[in-house]
Amino acid sequence: NAGVTQTPKFQVLKTGQSMTLQCAQDMNHNSMYWYRQDPGMGLRLIYYSASEGTTDKGEVPNGYNVSRLNKREFSLRLESAAPSQTSVYFCASSDRPSGNTIYFGEGSWLTVV
Amino acid sequence: KQEVTQIPAALSVPEGENLVLNCSFTDSAIYNLQWFRQDPGKGLTSLLLIQSSQREQTSGRLNASLDKSSGRSTLYIAASQPGDSATYLCAVYAGGTSYGKLTFGQGTILTVHP
């Protein structure tokens, strides 16, 4: 019953450092997403992958890159971290990108100092 | 631009009460609406999904209704329990060019005290 698994759970970065958040799902879902959650802003979509081999920008893509490595895995990379990227990051997946029930990971808490 | 508002922002009730959480959205052209639960330090769990052609969905003590024309949804929780304490979020999916994008409300923080 793993569902959507994210690593790491917590990370502290210095401004300018890079890092990659990993996400894997074991539900054979076609679509995967990365959201960020900030106080007062709610959840906002960073990038999504409708199916293996495709990725598209969401609402707040600046400063991030993604890779859909295979059907199971979708990673999010911060090339040069900034304090504004301090947030909680959630990976999610769904069977289709048509708003079907979406399953979330437990989140990755990232602090950029 | 779609905006989703949830009222109230926080709610504290004694155990056993029936309660209603509200969600409103500005653009009625939605494909579906989902209600989620989020426990502190955890991810979101989907509770109910209502397609645009449906009026309501039920799961156990939870009932969600959708009035697309007025841009409103309610989540009704019957006989609340302390274990229901969490943040409840609603999210709408517009479909079409909003491919894959959910628009979330800010959430209602629910506390059920014994």
PDB file of C-alpha atoms in Angstrom:
ATOM      1  CA  ASN A   1       0.000   0.000   0.000  1.00  0.00           C
ATOM      2  CA  ALA A   2       2.826   2.458  -0.725  1.00  0.00           C
ATOM      3  CA  GLY A   3       0.833   4.691  -3.106  1.00  0.00           C
ATOM      4  CA  VAL A   4       2.892   7.822  -3.783  1.00  0.00           C
ATOM      5  CA  THR A   5       6.311   7.979  -2.147  1.00  0.00           C
ATOM      6  CA  GLN A   6       8.406  11.142  -1.910  1.00  0.00           C
ATOM      7  CA  THR A   7      11.971  11.626  -0.771  1.00  0.00           C
ATOM      8  CA  PRO A   8      13.443  13.364   1.091  1.00  0.00           C
ATOM      9  CA  LYS A   9      10.866  14.297   3.722  1.00  0.00           C
ATOM     10  CA  PHE A  10      12.911  17.210   5.066  1.00  0.00           C
ATOM     11  CA  GLN A  11      15.745  19.203   3.528  1.00  0.00           C
ATOM     12  CA  VAL A  12      17.569  22.412   4.332  1.00  0.00           C
ATOM     13  CA  LEU A  13      19.418  24.071   1.466  1.00  0.00           C
ATOM     14  CA  LYS A  14      21.592  27.109   1.182  1.00  0.00           C
ATOM     15  CA  THR A  15      20.714  29.730  -1.403  1.00  0.00           C
ATOM     16  CA  GLY A  16      22.159  28.719  -4.756  1.00  0.00           C
ATOM     17  CA  GLN A  17      22.416  25.010  -4.020  1.00  0.00           C
ATOM     18  CA  SER A  18      20.657  22.480  -6.183  1.00  0.00           C
ATOM     19  CA  MET A  19      18.652  19.434  -5.270  1.00  0.00           C
ATOM     20  CA  THR A  20      16.200  16.931  -6.680  1.00  0.00           C
ATOM     21  CA  LEU A  21      12.978  15.765  -5.073  1.00  0.00           C
ATOM     22  CA  GLN A  22      12.132  12.203  -5.995  1.00  0.00           C
ATOM     23  CA  CYS A  23       8.649  10.784  -6.421  1.00  0.00           C
ATOM     24  CA  ALA A  24       7.456   7.300  -7.289  1.00  0.00           C
ATOM     25  CA  GLN A  25       3.979   5.787  -7.532  1.00  0.00           C
ATOM     26  CA  ASP A  26       3.053   2.126  -7.620  1.00  0.00           C
ATOM     27  CA  MET A  27      -0.545   2.460  -8.872  1.00  0.00           C
ATOM     28  CA  ASN A  28       0.328   2.299 -12.579  1.00  0.00           C
ATOM     29  CA  HIS A  29      -1.033   5.814 -13.015  1.00  0.00           C
ATOM     30  CA  ASN A  30      -0.445   7.679 -16.239  1.00  0.00           C
ATOM     31  CA  SER A  31      -0.421  11.215 -14.837  1.00  0.00           C
ATOM     32  CA  MET A  32       1.813  12.733 -12.191  1.00  0.00           C
ATOM     33  CA  TYR A  33       2.030  16.192 -10.649  1.00  0.00           C
ATOM     34  CA  TRP A  34       4.155  18.409  -8.459  1.00  0.00           C
ATOM     35  CA  TYR A  35       2.427  20.962  -6.235  1.00  0.00           C
ATOM     36  CA  ARG A  36       3.721  23.386  -3.658  1.00  0.00           C
ATOM     37  CA  GLN A  37       1.759  24.439  -0.590  1.00  0.00           C
ATOM     38  CA  ASP A  38       2.357  27.806   1.051  1.00  0.00           C
ATOM     39  CA  PRO A  39       0.483  29.524   3.878  1.00  0.00           C
ATOM     40  CA  GLY A  40      -2.127  31.854   2.470  1.00  0.00           C
ATOM     41  CA  MET A  41      -1.547  30.642  -1.088  1.00  0.00           C
ATOM     42  CA  GLY A  42      -2.995  27.161  -0.948  1.00  0.00           C
ATOM     43  CA  LEU A  43      -1.699  24.457  -3.271  1.00  0.00           C
ATOM     44  CA  ARG A  44      -0.346  25.506  -6.643  1.00  0.00           C
ATOM     45  CA  LEU A  45       0.665  23.304  -9.537  1.00  0.00           C
ATOM     46  CA  ILE A  46       4.334  23.531 -10.516  1.00  0.00           C
ATOM     47  CA  TYR A  47       4.592  20.947 -13.319  1.00  0.00           C
ATOM     48  CA  TYR A  48       2.657  17.938 -14.445  1.00  0.00           C
ATOM     49  CA  SER A  49       3.143  14.946 -16.678  1.00  0.00           C
ATOM     50  CA  ALA A  50       0.004  13.769 -18.409  1.00  0.00           C
ATOM     51  CA  SER A  51       1.665  10.550 -19.524  1.00  0.00           C
ATOM     52  CA  GLU A  52       5.078   8.955 -19.729  1.00  0.00           C
ATOM     53  CA  GLY A  53       7.332  11.005 -21.954  1.00  0.00           C
ATOM     54  CA  THR A  54       5.456  14.293 -21.592  1.00  0.00           C
ATOM     55  CA  THR A  55       5.776  17.198 -19.171  1.00  0.00           C
ATOM     56  CA  ASP A  56       4.060  20.581 -19.048  1.00  0.00           C
ATOM     57  CA  LYS A  57       4.261  23.723 -16.994  1.00  0.00           C
ATOM     58  CA  GLY A  58       1.704  24.450 -14.342  1.00  0.00           C
ATOM     59  CA  GLU A  59       0.935  27.680 -12.564  1.00  0.00           C
ATOM     60  CA  VAL A  60       4.340  28.360 -10.940  1.00  0.00           C
ATOM     61  CA  PRO A  61       7.107  26.622 -12.952  1.00  0.00           C
ATOM     62  CA  ASN A  62       9.865  29.248 -12.708  1.00  0.00           C
ATOM     63  CA  GLY A  63      12.980  27.964 -10.953  1.00  0.00           C
ATOM     64  CA  TYR A  64      12.071  24.301 -11.387  1.00  0.00           C
ATOM     65  CA  ASN A  65      12.678  21.504 -13.853  1.00  0.00           C
ATOM     66  CA  VAL A  66      11.115  18.069 -13.994  1.00  0.00           C
ATOM     67  CA  SER A  67      11.879  14.675 -15.440  1.00  0.00           C
ATOM     68  CA  ARG A  68       9.420  11.867 -16.062  1.00  0.00           C
ATOM     69  CA  LEU A  69      11.964   9.108 -15.798  1.00  0.00           C
ATOM     70  CA  ASN A  70       9.492   6.317 -16.522  1.00  0.00           C
ATOM     71  CA  LYS A  71       5.857   5.618 -15.787  1.00  0.00           C
ATOM     72  CA  ARG A  72       6.514   5.274 -12.052  1.00  0.00           C
ATOM     73  CA  GLU A  73       8.881   8.148 -11.363  1.00  0.00           C
ATOM     74  CA  PHE A  74       8.615  11.944 -11.642  1.00  0.00           C
ATOM     75  CA  SER A  75      11.363  14.106 -10.189  1.00  0.00           C
ATOM     76  CA  LEU A  76      11.477  17.826  -9.456  1.00  0.00           C
ATOM     77  CA  ARG A  77      14.781  19.683  -9.603  1.00  0.00           C
ATOM     78  CA  LEU A  78      15.721  23.033  -8.120  1.00  0.00           C
ATOM     79  CA  GLU A  79      18.781  24.178 -10.038  1.00  0.00           C
ATOM     80  CA  SER A  80      19.662  27.200  -7.880  1.00  0.00           C
ATOM     81  CA  ALA A  81      17.540  27.316  -4.761  1.00  0.00           C
ATOM     82  CA  ALA A  82      16.115  30.632  -3.547  1.00  0.00           C
ATOM     83  CA  PRO A  83      14.457  31.491  -0.208  1.00  0.00           C
ATOM     84  CA  SER A  84      11.167  31.965  -2.103  1.00  0.00           C
ATOM     85  CA  GLN A  85      11.242  28.237  -2.798  1.00  0.00           C
ATOM     86  CA  THR A  86      10.896  27.433   0.890  1.00  0.00           C
ATOM     87  CA  SER A  87       7.691  25.426   0.888  1.00  0.00           C
ATOM     88  CA  VAL A  88       6.078  22.052   1.281  1.00  0.00           C
ATOM     89  CA  TYR A  89       6.186  20.085  -1.955  1.00  0.00           C
ATOM     90  CA  PHE A  90       3.668  17.417  -2.826  1.00  0.00           C
ATOM     91  CA  CYS A  91       3.845  14.864  -5.558  1.00  0.00           C
ATOM     92  CA  ALA A  92       0.572  13.378  -6.778  1.00  0.00           C
ATOM     93  CA  SER A  93      -0.700  10.951  -9.365  1.00  0.00           C
ATOM     94  CA  SER A  94      -3.934  10.014 -11.083  1.00  0.00           C
ATOM     95  CA  ASP A  95      -5.042   7.482 -13.615  1.00  0.00           C
ATOM     96  CA  ARG A  96      -5.845  10.165 -16.170  1.00  0.00           C
ATOM     97  CA  PRO A  97      -5.271  13.921 -16.196  1.00  0.00           C
ATOM     98  CA  SER A  98      -8.991  14.539 -16.373  1.00  0.00           C
ATOM     99  CA  GLY A  99      -9.508  15.258 -12.744  1.00  0.00           C
ATOM    100  CA  ASN A 100     -10.047  11.692 -11.636  1.00  0.00           C
ATOM    101  CA  THR A 101      -9.322  10.922  -8.014  1.00  0.00           C
ATOM    102  CA  ILE A 102      -5.837  12.182  -7.348  1.00  0.00           C
ATOM    103  CA  TYR A 103      -3.488  10.582  -4.812  1.00  0.00           C
ATOM    104  CA  PHE A 104      -0.934  12.625  -2.921  1.00  0.00           C
ATOM    105  CA  GLY A 105       2.375  11.781  -1.302  1.00  0.00           C
ATOM    106  CA  GLU A 106       3.102  12.850   2.252  1.00  0.00           C
ATOM    107  CA  GLY A 107       5.082  15.926   1.296  1.00  0.00           C
ATOM    108  CA  SER A 108       8.648  17.182   1.337  1.00  0.00           C
ATOM    109  CA  TRP A 109       9.479  20.097   3.644  1.00  0.00           C
ATOM    110  CA  LEU A 110      12.117  22.276   2.019  1.00  0.00           C
ATOM    111  CA  THR A 111      13.795  25.239   3.697  1.00  0.00           C
ATOM    112  CA  VAL A 112      16.163  27.478   1.753  1.00  0.00           C
ATOM    113  CA  VAL A 113      18.342  29.716   3.923  1.00  0.00           C
TER     114      VAL A 113
ATOM    115  CA  LYS B   1      -9.211  33.016 -13.584  1.00  0.00           C
ATOM    116  CA  GLN B   2     -10.866  30.444 -11.364  1.00  0.00           C
ATOM    117  CA  GLU B   3     -10.904  31.270  -7.669  1.00  0.00           C
ATOM    118  CA  VAL B   4     -12.029  28.927  -4.926  1.00  0.00           C
ATOM    119  CA  THR B   5     -13.097  30.185  -1.509  1.00  0.00           C
ATOM    120  CA  GLN B   6     -13.841  28.131   1.579  1.00  0.00           C
ATOM    121  CA  ILE B   7     -15.880  29.325   4.503  1.00  0.00           C
ATOM    122  CA  PRO B   8     -15.357  29.209   7.414  1.00  0.00           C
ATOM    123  CA  ALA B   9     -11.569  29.273   7.652  1.00  0.00           C
ATOM    124  CA  ALA B  10     -11.764  27.467  10.977  1.00  0.00           C
ATOM    125  CA  LEU B  11     -14.475  25.672  12.872  1.00  0.00           C
ATOM    126  CA  SER B  12     -14.535  24.191  16.371  1.00  0.00           C
ATOM    127  CA  VAL B  13     -17.439  21.981  17.405  1.00  0.00           C
ATOM    128  CA  PRO B  14     -18.269  19.502  20.154  1.00  0.00           C
ATOM    129  CA  GLU B  15     -18.315  15.840  19.329  1.00  0.00           C
ATOM    130  CA  GLY B  16     -21.577  14.590  17.865  1.00  0.00           C
ATOM    131  CA  GLU B  17     -22.562  17.726  15.990  1.00  0.00           C
ATOM    132  CA  ASN B  18     -23.560  17.702  12.361  1.00  0.00           C
ATOM    133  CA  LEU B  19     -21.654  20.310  10.424  1.00  0.00           C
ATOM    134  CA  VAL B  20     -21.391  21.901   7.009  1.00  0.00           C
ATOM    135  CA  LEU B  21     -18.298  23.165   5.240  1.00  0.00           C
ATOM    136  CA  ASN B  22     -18.729  25.517   2.303  1.00  0.00           C
ATOM    137  CA  CYS B  23     -16.838  25.915  -0.933  1.00  0.00           C
ATOM    138  CA  SER B  24     -17.552  28.440  -3.671  1.00  0.00           C
ATOM    139  CA  PHE B  25     -15.936  28.898  -7.073  1.00  0.00           C
ATOM    140  CA  THR B  26     -16.095  31.796  -9.486  1.00  0.00           C
ATOM    141  CA  ASP B  27     -16.229  29.973 -12.838  1.00  0.00           C
ATOM    142  CA  SER B  28     -19.062  27.487 -13.096  1.00  0.00           C
ATOM    143  CA  ALA B  29     -17.512  25.765 -16.131  1.00  0.00           C
ATOM    144  CA  ILE B  30     -15.949  22.967 -14.129  1.00  0.00           C
ATOM    145  CA  TYR B  31     -15.399  19.326 -15.005  1.00  0.00           C
ATOM    146  CA  ASN B  32     -15.534  18.083 -11.427  1.00  0.00           C
ATOM    147  CA  LEU B  33     -14.946  19.017  -7.798  1.00  0.00           C
ATOM    148  CA  GLN B  34     -13.075  17.089  -5.125  1.00  0.00           C
ATOM    149  CA  TRP B  35     -13.037  17.323  -1.365  1.00  0.00           C
ATOM    150  CA  PHE B  36      -9.799  16.423   0.404  1.00  0.00           C
ATOM    151  CA  ARG B  37      -8.719  15.918   3.975  1.00  0.00           C
ATOM    152  CA  GLN B  38      -5.254  16.918   5.184  1.00  0.00           C
ATOM    153  CA  ASP B  39      -3.889  15.901   8.567  1.00  0.00           C
ATOM    154  CA  PRO B  40      -1.034  17.947  10.085  1.00  0.00           C
ATOM    155  CA  GLY B  41       2.281  17.076   8.476  1.00  0.00           C
ATOM    156  CA  LYS B  42       0.637  14.769   5.965  1.00  0.00           C
ATOM    157  CA  GLY B  43      -0.464  14.754   2.382  1.00  0.00           C
ATOM    158  CA  LEU B  44      -3.988  15.147   1.053  1.00  0.00           C
ATOM    159  CA  THR B  45      -6.482  12.306   0.982  1.00  0.00           C
ATOM    160  CA  SER B  46      -9.334  12.465  -1.504  1.00  0.00           C
ATOM    161  CA  LEU B  47     -12.684  12.085   0.252  1.00  0.00           C
ATOM    162  CA  LEU B  48     -15.259  12.615  -2.470  1.00  0.00           C
ATOM    163  CA  LEU B  49     -15.219  13.401  -6.168  1.00  0.00           C
ATOM    164  CA  ILE B  50     -18.327  14.925  -7.785  1.00  0.00           C
ATOM    165  CA  GLN B  51     -18.543  15.066 -11.545  1.00  0.00           C
ATOM    166  CA  SER B  52     -20.135  18.171 -13.040  1.00  0.00           C
ATOM    167  CA  SER B  53     -23.205  16.176 -14.067  1.00  0.00           C
ATOM    168  CA  GLN B  54     -23.797  14.955 -10.513  1.00  0.00           C
ATOM    169  CA  ARG B  55     -25.574  16.697  -7.658  1.00  0.00           C
ATOM    170  CA  GLU B  56     -24.071  14.851  -4.724  1.00  0.00           C
ATOM    171  CA  GLN B  57     -21.833  12.039  -3.534  1.00  0.00           C
ATOM    172  CA  THR B  58     -21.890  10.156  -0.263  1.00  0.00           C
ATOM    173  CA  SER B  59     -19.316   8.159   1.636  1.00  0.00           C
ATOM    174  CA  GLY B  60     -20.173   6.984   5.113  1.00  0.00           C
ATOM    175  CA  ARG B  61     -20.855  10.022   7.287  1.00  0.00           C
ATOM    176  CA  LEU B  62     -19.795  12.393   4.531  1.00  0.00           C
ATOM    177  CA  ASN B  63     -22.070  13.918   1.923  1.00  0.00           C
ATOM    178  CA  ALA B  64     -20.942  16.431  -0.657  1.00  0.00           C
ATOM    179  CA  SER B  65     -23.306  18.390  -2.851  1.00  0.00           C
ATOM    180  CA  LEU B  66     -22.623  20.419  -5.954  1.00  0.00           C
ATOM    181  CA  ASP B  67     -24.615  23.280  -7.423  1.00  0.00           C
ATOM    182  CA  LYS B  68     -22.603  24.128 -10.491  1.00  0.00           C
ATOM    183  CA  SER B  69     -24.813  26.954 -11.691  1.00  0.00           C
ATOM    184  CA  SER B  70     -24.404  28.897  -8.453  1.00  0.00           C
ATOM    185  CA  GLY B  71     -20.736  27.912  -8.041  1.00  0.00           C
ATOM    186  CA  ARG B  72     -21.176  26.195  -4.704  1.00  0.00           C
ATOM    187  CA  SER B  73     -20.412  22.931  -2.977  1.00  0.00           C
ATOM    188  CA  THR B  74     -21.001  21.829   0.582  1.00  0.00           C
ATOM    189  CA  LEU B  75     -19.459  19.029   2.586  1.00  0.00           C
ATOM    190  CA  TYR B  76     -21.776  17.703   5.264  1.00  0.00           C
ATOM    191  CA  ILE B  77     -20.268  15.685   8.112  1.00  0.00           C
ATOM    192  CA  ALA B  78     -22.741  13.814  10.262  1.00  0.00           C
ATOM    193  CA  ALA B  79     -22.177  12.981  13.921  1.00  0.00           C
ATOM    194  CA  SER B  80     -18.706  14.489  14.034  1.00  0.00           C
ATOM    195  CA  GLN B  81     -15.926  12.720  15.940  1.00  0.00           C
ATOM    196  CA  PRO B  82     -12.558  13.895  17.297  1.00  0.00           C
ATOM    197  CA  GLY B  83     -10.919  11.819  14.569  1.00  0.00           C
ATOM    198  CA  ASP B  84     -12.530  14.119  11.990  1.00  0.00           C
ATOM    199  CA  SER B  85     -10.247  16.949  13.134  1.00  0.00           C
ATOM    200  CA  ALA B  86      -8.196  17.990  10.115  1.00  0.00           C
ATOM    201  CA  THR B  87      -8.041  20.574   7.355  1.00  0.00           C
ATOM    202  CA  TYR B  88     -10.613  20.081   4.618  1.00  0.00           C
ATOM    203  CA  LEU B  89      -9.899  21.401   1.143  1.00  0.00           C
ATOM    204  CA  CYS B  90     -12.012  21.574  -1.943  1.00  0.00           C
ATOM    205  CA  ALA B  91     -10.561  21.722  -5.435  1.00  0.00           C
ATOM    206  CA  VAL B  92     -12.117  22.204  -8.857  1.00  0.00           C
ATOM    207  CA  TYR B  93     -10.940  20.887 -12.175  1.00  0.00           C
ATOM    208  CA  ALA B  94     -11.847  22.911 -15.246  1.00  0.00           C
ATOM    209  CA  GLY B  95     -10.851  20.450 -17.927  1.00  0.00           C
ATOM    210  CA  GLY B  96     -10.035  21.596 -21.453  1.00  0.00           C
ATOM    211  CA  THR B  97      -6.949  23.794 -21.559  1.00  0.00           C
ATOM    212  CA  SER B  98      -6.574  23.459 -17.779  1.00  0.00           C
ATOM    213  CA  TYR B  99      -5.326  19.968 -18.465  1.00  0.00           C
ATOM    214  CA  GLY B 100      -4.345  18.335 -15.197  1.00  0.00           C
ATOM    215  CA  LYS B 101      -4.670  21.473 -13.067  1.00  0.00           C
ATOM    216  CA  LEU B 102      -6.737  21.557  -9.897  1.00  0.00           C
ATOM    217  CA  THR B 103      -7.554  24.901  -8.300  1.00  0.00           C
ATOM    218  CA  PHE B 104      -7.648  24.606  -4.519  1.00  0.00           C
ATOM    219  CA  GLY B 105      -9.374  26.595  -1.830  1.00  0.00           C
ATOM    220  CA  GLN B 106      -7.496  27.692   1.272  1.00  0.00           C
ATOM    221  CA  GLY B 107      -9.144  25.042   3.421  1.00  0.00           C
ATOM    222  CA  THR B 108     -11.256  24.870   6.560  1.00  0.00           C
ATOM    223  CA  ILE B 109      -9.488  23.811   9.756  1.00  0.00           C
ATOM    224  CA  LEU B 110     -11.904  21.623  11.686  1.00  0.00           C
ATOM    225  CA  THR B 111     -11.488  20.803  15.357  1.00  0.00           C
ATOM    226  CA  VAL B 112     -13.902  18.374  16.992  1.00  0.00           C
ATOM    227  CA  HIS B 113     -13.480  18.312  20.756  1.00  0.00           C
ATOM    228  CA  PRO B 114     -14.697  15.538  23.040  1.00  0.00           C
TER     229      PRO B 114
END
